[in-house]
PDB file of C-alpha atoms in Angstrom:
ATOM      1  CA  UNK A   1     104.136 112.888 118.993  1.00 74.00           C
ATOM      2  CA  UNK A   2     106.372 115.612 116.773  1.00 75.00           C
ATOM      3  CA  UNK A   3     103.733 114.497 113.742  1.00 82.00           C
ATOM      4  CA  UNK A   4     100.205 114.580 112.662  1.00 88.00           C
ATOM      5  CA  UNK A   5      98.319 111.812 112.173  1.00 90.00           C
ATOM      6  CA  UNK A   6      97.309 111.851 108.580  1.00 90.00           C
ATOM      7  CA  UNK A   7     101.832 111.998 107.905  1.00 91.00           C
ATOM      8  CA  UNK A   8     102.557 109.776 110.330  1.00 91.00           C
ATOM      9  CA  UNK A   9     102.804 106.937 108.127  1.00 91.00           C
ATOM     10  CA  UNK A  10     105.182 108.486 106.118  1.00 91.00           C
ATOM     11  CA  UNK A  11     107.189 109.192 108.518  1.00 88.00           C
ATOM     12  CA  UNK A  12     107.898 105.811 110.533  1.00 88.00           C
ATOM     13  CA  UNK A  13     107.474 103.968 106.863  1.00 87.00           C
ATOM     14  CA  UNK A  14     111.140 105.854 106.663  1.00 86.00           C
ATOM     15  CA  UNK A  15     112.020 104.545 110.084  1.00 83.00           C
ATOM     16  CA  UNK A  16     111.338 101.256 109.342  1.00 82.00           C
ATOM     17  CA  UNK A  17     113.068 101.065 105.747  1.00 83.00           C
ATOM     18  CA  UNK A  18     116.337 100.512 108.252  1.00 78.00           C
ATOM     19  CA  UNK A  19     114.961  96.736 108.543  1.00 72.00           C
ATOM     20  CA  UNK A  20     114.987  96.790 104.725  1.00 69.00           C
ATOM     21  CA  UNK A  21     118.655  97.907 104.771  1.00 76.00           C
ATOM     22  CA  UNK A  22     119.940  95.530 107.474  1.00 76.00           C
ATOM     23  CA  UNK A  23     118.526  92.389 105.456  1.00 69.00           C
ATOM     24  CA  UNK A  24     119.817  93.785 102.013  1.00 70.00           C
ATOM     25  CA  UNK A  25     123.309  94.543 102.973  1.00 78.00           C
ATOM     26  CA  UNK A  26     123.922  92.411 106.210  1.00 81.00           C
ATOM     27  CA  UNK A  27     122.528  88.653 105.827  1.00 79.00           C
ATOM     28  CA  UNK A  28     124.068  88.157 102.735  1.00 77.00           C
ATOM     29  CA  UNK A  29     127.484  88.799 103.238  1.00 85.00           C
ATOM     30  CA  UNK A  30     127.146  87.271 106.569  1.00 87.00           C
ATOM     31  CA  UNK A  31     125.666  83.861 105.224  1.00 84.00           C
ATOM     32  CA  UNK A  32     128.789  83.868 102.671  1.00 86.00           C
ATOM     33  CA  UNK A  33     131.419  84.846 105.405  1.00 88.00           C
ATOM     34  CA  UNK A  34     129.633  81.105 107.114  1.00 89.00           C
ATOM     35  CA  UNK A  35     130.234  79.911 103.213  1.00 86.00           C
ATOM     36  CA  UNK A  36     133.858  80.654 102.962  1.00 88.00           C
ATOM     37  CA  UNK A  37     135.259  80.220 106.301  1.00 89.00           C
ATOM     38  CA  UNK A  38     133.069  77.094 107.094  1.00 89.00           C
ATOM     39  CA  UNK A  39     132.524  78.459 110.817  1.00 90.00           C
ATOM     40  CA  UNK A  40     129.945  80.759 112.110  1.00 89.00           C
ATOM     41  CA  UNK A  41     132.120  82.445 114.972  1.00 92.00           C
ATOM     42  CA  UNK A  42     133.392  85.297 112.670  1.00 92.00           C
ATOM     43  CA  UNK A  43     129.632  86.305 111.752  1.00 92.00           C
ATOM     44  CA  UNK A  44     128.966  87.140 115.928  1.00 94.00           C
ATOM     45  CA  UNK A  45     132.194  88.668 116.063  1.00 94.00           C
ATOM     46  CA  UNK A  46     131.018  90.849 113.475  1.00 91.00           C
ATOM     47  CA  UNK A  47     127.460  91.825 114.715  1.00 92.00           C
ATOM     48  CA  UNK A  48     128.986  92.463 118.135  1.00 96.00           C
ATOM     49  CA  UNK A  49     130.960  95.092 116.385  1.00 95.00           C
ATOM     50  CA  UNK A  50     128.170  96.332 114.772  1.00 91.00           C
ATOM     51  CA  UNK A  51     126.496  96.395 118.179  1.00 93.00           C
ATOM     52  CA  UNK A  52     128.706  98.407 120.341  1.00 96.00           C
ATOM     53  CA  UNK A  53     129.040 100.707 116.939  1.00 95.00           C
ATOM     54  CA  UNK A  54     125.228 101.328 117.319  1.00 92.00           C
ATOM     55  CA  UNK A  55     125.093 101.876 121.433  1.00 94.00           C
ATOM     56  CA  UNK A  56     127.508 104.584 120.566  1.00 95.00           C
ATOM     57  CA  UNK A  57     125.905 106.286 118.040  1.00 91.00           C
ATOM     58  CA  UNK A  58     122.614 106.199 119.648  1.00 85.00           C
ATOM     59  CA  UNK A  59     124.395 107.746 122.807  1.00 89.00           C
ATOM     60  CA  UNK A  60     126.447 110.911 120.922  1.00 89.00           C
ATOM     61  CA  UNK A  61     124.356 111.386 117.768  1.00 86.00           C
ATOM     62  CA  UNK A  62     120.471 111.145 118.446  1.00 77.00           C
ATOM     63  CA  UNK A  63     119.104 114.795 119.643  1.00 75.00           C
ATOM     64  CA  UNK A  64     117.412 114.730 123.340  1.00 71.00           C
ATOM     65  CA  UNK A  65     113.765 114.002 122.795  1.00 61.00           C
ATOM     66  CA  UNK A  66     111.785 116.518 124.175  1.00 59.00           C
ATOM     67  CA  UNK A  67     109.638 115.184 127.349  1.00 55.00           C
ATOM     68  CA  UNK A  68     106.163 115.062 127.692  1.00 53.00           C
ATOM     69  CA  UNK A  69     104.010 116.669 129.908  1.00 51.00           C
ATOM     70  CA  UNK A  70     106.816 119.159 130.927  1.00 49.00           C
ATOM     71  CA  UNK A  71     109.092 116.317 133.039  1.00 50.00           C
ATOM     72  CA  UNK A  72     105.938 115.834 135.089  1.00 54.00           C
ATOM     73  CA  UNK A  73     105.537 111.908 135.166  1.00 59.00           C
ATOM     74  CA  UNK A  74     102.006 110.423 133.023  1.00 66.00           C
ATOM     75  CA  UNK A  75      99.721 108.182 135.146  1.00 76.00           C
ATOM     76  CA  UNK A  76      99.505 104.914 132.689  1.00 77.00           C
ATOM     77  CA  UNK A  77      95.626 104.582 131.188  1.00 79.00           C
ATOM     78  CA  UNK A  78      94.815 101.422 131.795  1.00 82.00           C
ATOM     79  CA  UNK A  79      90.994 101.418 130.782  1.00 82.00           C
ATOM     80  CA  UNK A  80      92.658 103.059 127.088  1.00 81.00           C
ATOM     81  CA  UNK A  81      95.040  99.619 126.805  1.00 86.00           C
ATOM     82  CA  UNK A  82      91.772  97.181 127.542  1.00 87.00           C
ATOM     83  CA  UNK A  83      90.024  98.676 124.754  1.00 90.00           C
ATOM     84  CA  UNK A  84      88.934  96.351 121.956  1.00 94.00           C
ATOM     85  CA  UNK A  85      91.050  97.833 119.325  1.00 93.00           C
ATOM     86  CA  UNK A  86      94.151  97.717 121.016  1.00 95.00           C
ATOM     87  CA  UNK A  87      93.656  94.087 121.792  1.00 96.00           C
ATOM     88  CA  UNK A  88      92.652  92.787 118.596  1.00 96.00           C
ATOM     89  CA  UNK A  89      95.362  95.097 116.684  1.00 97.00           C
ATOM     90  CA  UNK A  90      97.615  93.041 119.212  1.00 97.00           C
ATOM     91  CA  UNK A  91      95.949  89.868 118.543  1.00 97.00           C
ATOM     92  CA  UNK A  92      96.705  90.745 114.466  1.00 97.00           C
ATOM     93  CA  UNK A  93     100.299  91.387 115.216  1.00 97.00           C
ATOM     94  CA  UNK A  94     100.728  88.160 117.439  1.00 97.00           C
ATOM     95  CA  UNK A  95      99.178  85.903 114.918  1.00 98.00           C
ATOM     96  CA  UNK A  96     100.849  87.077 112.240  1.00 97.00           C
ATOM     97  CA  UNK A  97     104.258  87.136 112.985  1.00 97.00           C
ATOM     98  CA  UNK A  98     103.677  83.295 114.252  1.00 97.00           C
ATOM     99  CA  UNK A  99     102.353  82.729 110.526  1.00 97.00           C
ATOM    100  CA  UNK A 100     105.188  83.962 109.326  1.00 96.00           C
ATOM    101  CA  UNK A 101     107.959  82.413 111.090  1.00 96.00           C
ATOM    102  CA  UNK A 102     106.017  78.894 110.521  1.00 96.00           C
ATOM    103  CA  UNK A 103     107.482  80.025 106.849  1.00 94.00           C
ATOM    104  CA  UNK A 104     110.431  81.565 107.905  1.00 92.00           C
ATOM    105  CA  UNK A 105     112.143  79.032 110.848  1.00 93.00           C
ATOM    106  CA  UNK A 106     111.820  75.975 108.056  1.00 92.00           C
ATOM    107  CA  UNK A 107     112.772  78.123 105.327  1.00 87.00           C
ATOM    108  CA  UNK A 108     116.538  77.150 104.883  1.00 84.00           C
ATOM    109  CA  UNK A 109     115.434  73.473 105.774  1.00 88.00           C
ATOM    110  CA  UNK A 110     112.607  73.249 102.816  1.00 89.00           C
ATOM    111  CA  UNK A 111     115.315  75.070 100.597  1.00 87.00           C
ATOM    112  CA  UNK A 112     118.319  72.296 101.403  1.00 86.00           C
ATOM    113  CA  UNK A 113     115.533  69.277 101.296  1.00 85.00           C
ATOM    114  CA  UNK A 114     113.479  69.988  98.133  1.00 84.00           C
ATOM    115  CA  UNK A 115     115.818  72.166  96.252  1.00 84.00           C
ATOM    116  CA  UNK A 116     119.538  71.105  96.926  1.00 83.00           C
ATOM    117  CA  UNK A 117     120.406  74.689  98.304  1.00 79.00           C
ATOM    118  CA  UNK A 118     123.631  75.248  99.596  1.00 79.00           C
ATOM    119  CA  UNK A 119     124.673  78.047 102.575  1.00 77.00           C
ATOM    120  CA  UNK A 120     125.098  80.919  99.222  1.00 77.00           C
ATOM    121  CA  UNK A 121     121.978  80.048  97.897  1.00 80.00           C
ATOM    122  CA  UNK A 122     120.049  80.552 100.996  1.00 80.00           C
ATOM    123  CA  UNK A 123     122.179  83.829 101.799  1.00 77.00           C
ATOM    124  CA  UNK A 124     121.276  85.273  98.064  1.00 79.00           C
ATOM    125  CA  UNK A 125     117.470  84.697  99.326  1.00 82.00           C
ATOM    126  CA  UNK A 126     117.700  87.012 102.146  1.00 77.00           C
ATOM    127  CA  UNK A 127     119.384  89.463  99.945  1.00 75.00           C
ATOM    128  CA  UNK A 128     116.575  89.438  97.560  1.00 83.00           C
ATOM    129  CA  UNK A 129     113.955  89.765 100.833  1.00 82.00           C
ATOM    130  CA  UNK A 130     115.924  93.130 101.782  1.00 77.00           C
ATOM    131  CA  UNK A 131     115.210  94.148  98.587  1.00 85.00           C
ATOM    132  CA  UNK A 132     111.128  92.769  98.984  1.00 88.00           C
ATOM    133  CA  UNK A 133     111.451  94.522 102.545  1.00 84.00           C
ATOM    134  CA  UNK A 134     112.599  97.993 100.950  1.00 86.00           C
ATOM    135  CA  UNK A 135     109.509  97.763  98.130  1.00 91.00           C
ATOM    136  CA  UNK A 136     107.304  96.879 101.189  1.00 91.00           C
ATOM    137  CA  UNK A 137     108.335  99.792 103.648  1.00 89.00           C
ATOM    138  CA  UNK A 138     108.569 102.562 100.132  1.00 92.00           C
ATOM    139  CA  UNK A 139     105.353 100.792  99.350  1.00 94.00           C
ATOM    140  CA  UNK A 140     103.446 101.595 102.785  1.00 94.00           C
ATOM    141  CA  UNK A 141     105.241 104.929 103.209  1.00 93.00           C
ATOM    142  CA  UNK A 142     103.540 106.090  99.369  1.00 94.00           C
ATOM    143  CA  UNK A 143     100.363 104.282 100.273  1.00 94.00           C
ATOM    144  CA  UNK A 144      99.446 104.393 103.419  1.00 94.00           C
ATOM    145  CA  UNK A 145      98.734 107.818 104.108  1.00 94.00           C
ATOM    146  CA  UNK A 146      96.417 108.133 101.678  1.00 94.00           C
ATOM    147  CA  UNK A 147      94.554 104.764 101.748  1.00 94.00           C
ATOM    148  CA  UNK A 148      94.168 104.949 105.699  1.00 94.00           C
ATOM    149  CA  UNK A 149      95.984 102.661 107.810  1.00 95.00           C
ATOM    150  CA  UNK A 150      93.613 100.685 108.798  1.00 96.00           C
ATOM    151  CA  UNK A 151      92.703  99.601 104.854  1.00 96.00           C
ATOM    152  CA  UNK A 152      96.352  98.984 104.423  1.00 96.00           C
ATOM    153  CA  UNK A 153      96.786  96.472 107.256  1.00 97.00           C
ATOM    154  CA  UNK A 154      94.367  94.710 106.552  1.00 97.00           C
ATOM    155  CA  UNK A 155      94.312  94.842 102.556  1.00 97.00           C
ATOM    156  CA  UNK A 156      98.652  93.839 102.873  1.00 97.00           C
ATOM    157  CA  UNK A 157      97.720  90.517 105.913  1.00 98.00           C
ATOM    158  CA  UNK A 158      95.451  89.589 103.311  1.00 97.00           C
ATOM    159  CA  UNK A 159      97.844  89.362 100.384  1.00 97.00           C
ATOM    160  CA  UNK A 160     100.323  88.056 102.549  1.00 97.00           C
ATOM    161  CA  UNK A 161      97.876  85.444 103.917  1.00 97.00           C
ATOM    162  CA  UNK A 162      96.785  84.227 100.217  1.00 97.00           C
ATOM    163  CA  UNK A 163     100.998  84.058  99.043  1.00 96.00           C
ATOM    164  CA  UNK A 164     101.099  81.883 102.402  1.00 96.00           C
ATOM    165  CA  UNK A 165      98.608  79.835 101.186  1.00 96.00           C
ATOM    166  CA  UNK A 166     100.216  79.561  97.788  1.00 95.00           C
ATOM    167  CA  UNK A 167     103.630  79.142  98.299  1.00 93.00           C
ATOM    168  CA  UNK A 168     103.782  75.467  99.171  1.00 92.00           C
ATOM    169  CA  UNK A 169     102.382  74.342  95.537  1.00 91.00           C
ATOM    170  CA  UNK A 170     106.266  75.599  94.265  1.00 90.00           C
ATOM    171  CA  UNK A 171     107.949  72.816  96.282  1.00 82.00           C
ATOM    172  CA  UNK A 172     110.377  71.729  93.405  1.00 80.00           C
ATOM    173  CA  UNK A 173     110.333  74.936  91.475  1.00 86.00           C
ATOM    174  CA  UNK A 174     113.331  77.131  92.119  1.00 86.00           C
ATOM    175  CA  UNK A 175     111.983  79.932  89.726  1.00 88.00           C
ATOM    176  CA  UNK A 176     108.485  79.589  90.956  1.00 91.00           C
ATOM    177  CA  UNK A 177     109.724  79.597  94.662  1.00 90.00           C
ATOM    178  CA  UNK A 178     111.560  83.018  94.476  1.00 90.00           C
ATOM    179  CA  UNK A 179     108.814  84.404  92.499  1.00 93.00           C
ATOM    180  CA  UNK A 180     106.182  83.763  95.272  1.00 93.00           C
ATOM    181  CA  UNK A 181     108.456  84.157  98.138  1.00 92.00           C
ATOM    182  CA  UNK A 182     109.169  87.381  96.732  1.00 94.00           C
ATOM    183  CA  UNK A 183     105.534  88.602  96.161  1.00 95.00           C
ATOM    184  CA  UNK A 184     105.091  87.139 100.252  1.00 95.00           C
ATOM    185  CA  UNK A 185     107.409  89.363 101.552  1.00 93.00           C
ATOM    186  CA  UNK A 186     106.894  92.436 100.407  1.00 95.00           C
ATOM    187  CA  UNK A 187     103.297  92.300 101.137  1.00 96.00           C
ATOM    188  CA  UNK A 188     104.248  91.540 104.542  1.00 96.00           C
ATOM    189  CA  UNK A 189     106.626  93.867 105.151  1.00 92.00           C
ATOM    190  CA  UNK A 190     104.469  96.350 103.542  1.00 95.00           C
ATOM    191  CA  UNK A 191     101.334  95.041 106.037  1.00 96.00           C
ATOM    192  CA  UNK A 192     103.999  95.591 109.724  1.00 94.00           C
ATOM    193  CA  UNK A 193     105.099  98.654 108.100  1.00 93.00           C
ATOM    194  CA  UNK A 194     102.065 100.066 107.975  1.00 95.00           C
ATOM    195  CA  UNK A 195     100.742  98.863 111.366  1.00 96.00           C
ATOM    196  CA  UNK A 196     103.043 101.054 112.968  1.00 94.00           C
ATOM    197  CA  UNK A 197     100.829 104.587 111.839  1.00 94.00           C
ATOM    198  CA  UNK A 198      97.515 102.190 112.928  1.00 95.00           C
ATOM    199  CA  UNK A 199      98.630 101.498 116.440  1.00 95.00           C
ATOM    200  CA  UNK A 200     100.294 104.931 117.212  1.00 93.00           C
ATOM    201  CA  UNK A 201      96.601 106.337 116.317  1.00 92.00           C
ATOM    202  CA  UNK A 202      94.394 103.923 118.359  1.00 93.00           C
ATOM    203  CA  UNK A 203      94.803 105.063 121.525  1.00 90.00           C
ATOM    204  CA  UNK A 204      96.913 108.503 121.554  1.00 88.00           C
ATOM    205  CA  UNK A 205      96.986 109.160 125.318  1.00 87.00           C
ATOM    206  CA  UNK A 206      99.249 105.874 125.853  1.00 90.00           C
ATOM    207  CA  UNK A 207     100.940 105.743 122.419  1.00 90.00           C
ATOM    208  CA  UNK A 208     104.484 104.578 123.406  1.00 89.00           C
ATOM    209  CA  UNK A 209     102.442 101.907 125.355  1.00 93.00           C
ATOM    210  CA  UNK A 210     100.792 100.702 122.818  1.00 94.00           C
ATOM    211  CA  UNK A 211     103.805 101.065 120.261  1.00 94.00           C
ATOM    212  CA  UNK A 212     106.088  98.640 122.854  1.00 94.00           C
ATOM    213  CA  UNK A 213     103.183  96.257 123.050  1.00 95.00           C
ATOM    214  CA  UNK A 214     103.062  95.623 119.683  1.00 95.00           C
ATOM    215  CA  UNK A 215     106.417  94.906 119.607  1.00 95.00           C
ATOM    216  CA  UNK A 216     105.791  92.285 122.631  1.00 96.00           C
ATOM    217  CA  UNK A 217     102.994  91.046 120.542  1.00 97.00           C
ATOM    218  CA  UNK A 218     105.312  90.620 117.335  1.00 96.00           C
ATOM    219  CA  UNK A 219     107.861  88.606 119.802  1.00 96.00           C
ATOM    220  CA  UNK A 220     104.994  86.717 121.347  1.00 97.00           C
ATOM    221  CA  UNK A 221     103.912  85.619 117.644  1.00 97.00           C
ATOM    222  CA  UNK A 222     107.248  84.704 116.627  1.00 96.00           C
ATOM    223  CA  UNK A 223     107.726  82.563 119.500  1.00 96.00           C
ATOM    224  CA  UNK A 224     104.715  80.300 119.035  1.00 96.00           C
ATOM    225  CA  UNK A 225     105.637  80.271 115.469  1.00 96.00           C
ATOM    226  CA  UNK A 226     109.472  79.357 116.109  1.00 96.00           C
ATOM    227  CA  UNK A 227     108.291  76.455 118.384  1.00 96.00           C
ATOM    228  CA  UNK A 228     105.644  74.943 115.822  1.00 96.00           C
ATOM    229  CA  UNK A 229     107.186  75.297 112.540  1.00 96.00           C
ATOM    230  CA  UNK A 230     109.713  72.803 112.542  1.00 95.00           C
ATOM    231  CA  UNK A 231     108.040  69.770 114.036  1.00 96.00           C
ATOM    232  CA  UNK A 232     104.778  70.606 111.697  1.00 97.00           C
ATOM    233  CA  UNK A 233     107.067  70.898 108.605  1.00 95.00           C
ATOM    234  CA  UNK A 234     108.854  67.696 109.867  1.00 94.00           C
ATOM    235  CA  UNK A 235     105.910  65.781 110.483  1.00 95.00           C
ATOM    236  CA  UNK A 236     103.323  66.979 107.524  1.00 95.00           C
ATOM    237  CA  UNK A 237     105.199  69.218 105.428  1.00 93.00           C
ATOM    238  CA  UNK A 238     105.310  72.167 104.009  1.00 93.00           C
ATOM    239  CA  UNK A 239     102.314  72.343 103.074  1.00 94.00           C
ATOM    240  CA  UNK A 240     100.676  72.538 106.363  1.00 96.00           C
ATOM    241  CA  UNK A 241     103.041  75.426 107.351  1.00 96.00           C
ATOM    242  CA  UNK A 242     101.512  77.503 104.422  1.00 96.00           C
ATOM    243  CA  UNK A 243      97.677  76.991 105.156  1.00 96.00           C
ATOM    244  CA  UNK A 244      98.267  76.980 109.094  1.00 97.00           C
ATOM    245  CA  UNK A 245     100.051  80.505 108.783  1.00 97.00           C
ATOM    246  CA  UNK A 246      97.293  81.565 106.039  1.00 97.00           C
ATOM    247  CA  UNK A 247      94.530  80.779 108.657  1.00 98.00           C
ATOM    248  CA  UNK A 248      96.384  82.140 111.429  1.00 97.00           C
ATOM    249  CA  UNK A 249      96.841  85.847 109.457  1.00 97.00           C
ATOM    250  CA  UNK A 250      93.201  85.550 108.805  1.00 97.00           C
ATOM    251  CA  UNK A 251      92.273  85.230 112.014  1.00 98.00           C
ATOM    252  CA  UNK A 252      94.173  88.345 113.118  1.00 97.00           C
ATOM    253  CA  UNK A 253      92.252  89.964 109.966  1.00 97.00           C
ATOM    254  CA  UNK A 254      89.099  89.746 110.824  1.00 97.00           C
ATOM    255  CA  UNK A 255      89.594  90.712 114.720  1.00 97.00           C
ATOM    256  CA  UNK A 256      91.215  93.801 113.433  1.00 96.00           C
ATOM    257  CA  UNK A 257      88.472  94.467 110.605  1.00 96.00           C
ATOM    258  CA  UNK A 258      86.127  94.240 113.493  1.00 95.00           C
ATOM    259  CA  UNK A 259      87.669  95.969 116.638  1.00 95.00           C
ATOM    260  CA  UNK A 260      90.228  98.096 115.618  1.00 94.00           C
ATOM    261  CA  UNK A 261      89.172 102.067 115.032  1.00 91.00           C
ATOM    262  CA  UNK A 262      91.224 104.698 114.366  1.00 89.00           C
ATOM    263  CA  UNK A 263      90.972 107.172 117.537  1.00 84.00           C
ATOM    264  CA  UNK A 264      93.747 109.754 116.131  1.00 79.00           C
ATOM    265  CA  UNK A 265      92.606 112.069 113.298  1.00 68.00           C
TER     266      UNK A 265
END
């Protein structure tokens, strides 16, 4: 609400480069703390810290956020939620975070089973995906603005959906793997980064709706995706994970490309 449209990317692209930052500097040394001590109970003692460290700083050091409408309450628009756009942008978001948990949730299986992976290995992944997830949020806070948000969505699920697609034939190929893992996850992070701008401009007179609905949708997603991915890795292999999740994210595609129009100017 404090920016225009035609910034707004830029803006929560800079928000959401604090994902980028948690996977670069937190899984790693987590994953080698579950290395070293051969027990996972010091890693939750650790985020718990980390927890109650960010419940206080979101208490004492955010600024009061100014409320709308003057502190009278807003009637919720529920016509402006039914809208095709909203839906389908929903429907994107919900397919495509269940194609990319059928990747991620077998992930340190695949790793282990064709690749002899140990607990370091795995851990020195996710480090390189913060650094994939920084590229991808500086990427859509550079781009998206000035390609329109709607372009970048779709134009980043699409990449993402063809290195989905791809990414099974490196089974065996450690190099090969990282390379296209790599390339996979900065397209996606650069696609959710920049969905953020599309949905807050879709339907302005119930944006924080629509913003926590997407994030339902992105849970939603991952759910289905979490429950599938390990029996259809288990039972097919991997490569069925990769060209179920590319389908999947170009589903969601193509109801966004449709539906979704940018309201906001």
């Amino acid at each position: 609400a404090r920016t225009p449209y035609a910034r707004r990317g830029w803006v929560l692209g800079m928000y959401e480069t604090s994902w980028a930052f948690a996977a670069l500097f937190g899984i790693a040394p987590l994953l080698y703390v579950v290395q070293t001590t051969g027990d996972s109970a010091p890693v939750f003692w650790l985020l718990f810290g980390a927890g109650v460290f960010s419940c206080v700083m979101i208490q004492y050091a955010l600024p009061p956020a100014a409320t709308p409408g003057g502190g009278v309450q807003q009637r919720l628009d529920w016509s402006a939620l039914r809208r095709p756009g909203v839906l389908a942008l929903l429907g994107l978001l919900s397919l495509s975070m269940a194609a990319a948990d059928l990747m991620f949730v077998v992930q340190g299986a695949w790793l282990k089973t064709s690749f002899g992976a140990n607990e370091a290995q795995i851990g020195q992944v996710f480090g390189m995906l913060g650094i994939a997830e920084l590229l991808g949020a500086v990427g859509s806070i550079m781009l998206v603005d000035r390609v329109g948000k709607k372009r970048a969505v779709i134009g980043g699920f699409l990449v993402t959906a063809l290195c989905l697609a791809v990414l099974p034939w490196s089974d065996g190929s450690w190099t090969l793997f990282l390379l296209l893992f790599f390339l996979f996850d900065v397209c996606f992070e650069f696609a959710v980064v920049s969905s953020a701008p599309l949905a807050s401009g879709i339907a302005p007179t119930v944006r924080g709706t629509v913003l926590a609905l997407c994030v339902v949708a992105n849970g939603v997603g991952r759910l289905g995706g979490s429950l599938v991915s390990e029996p259809l890795w288990r039972n097919y292999g991997i490569s069925a994970n990769g060209l179920l999740a590319a389908a999947l994210m170009c589903i969601g595609v193509a109801l966004c490309a449709r539906f979704t129009r940018e309201t906001e100017q």
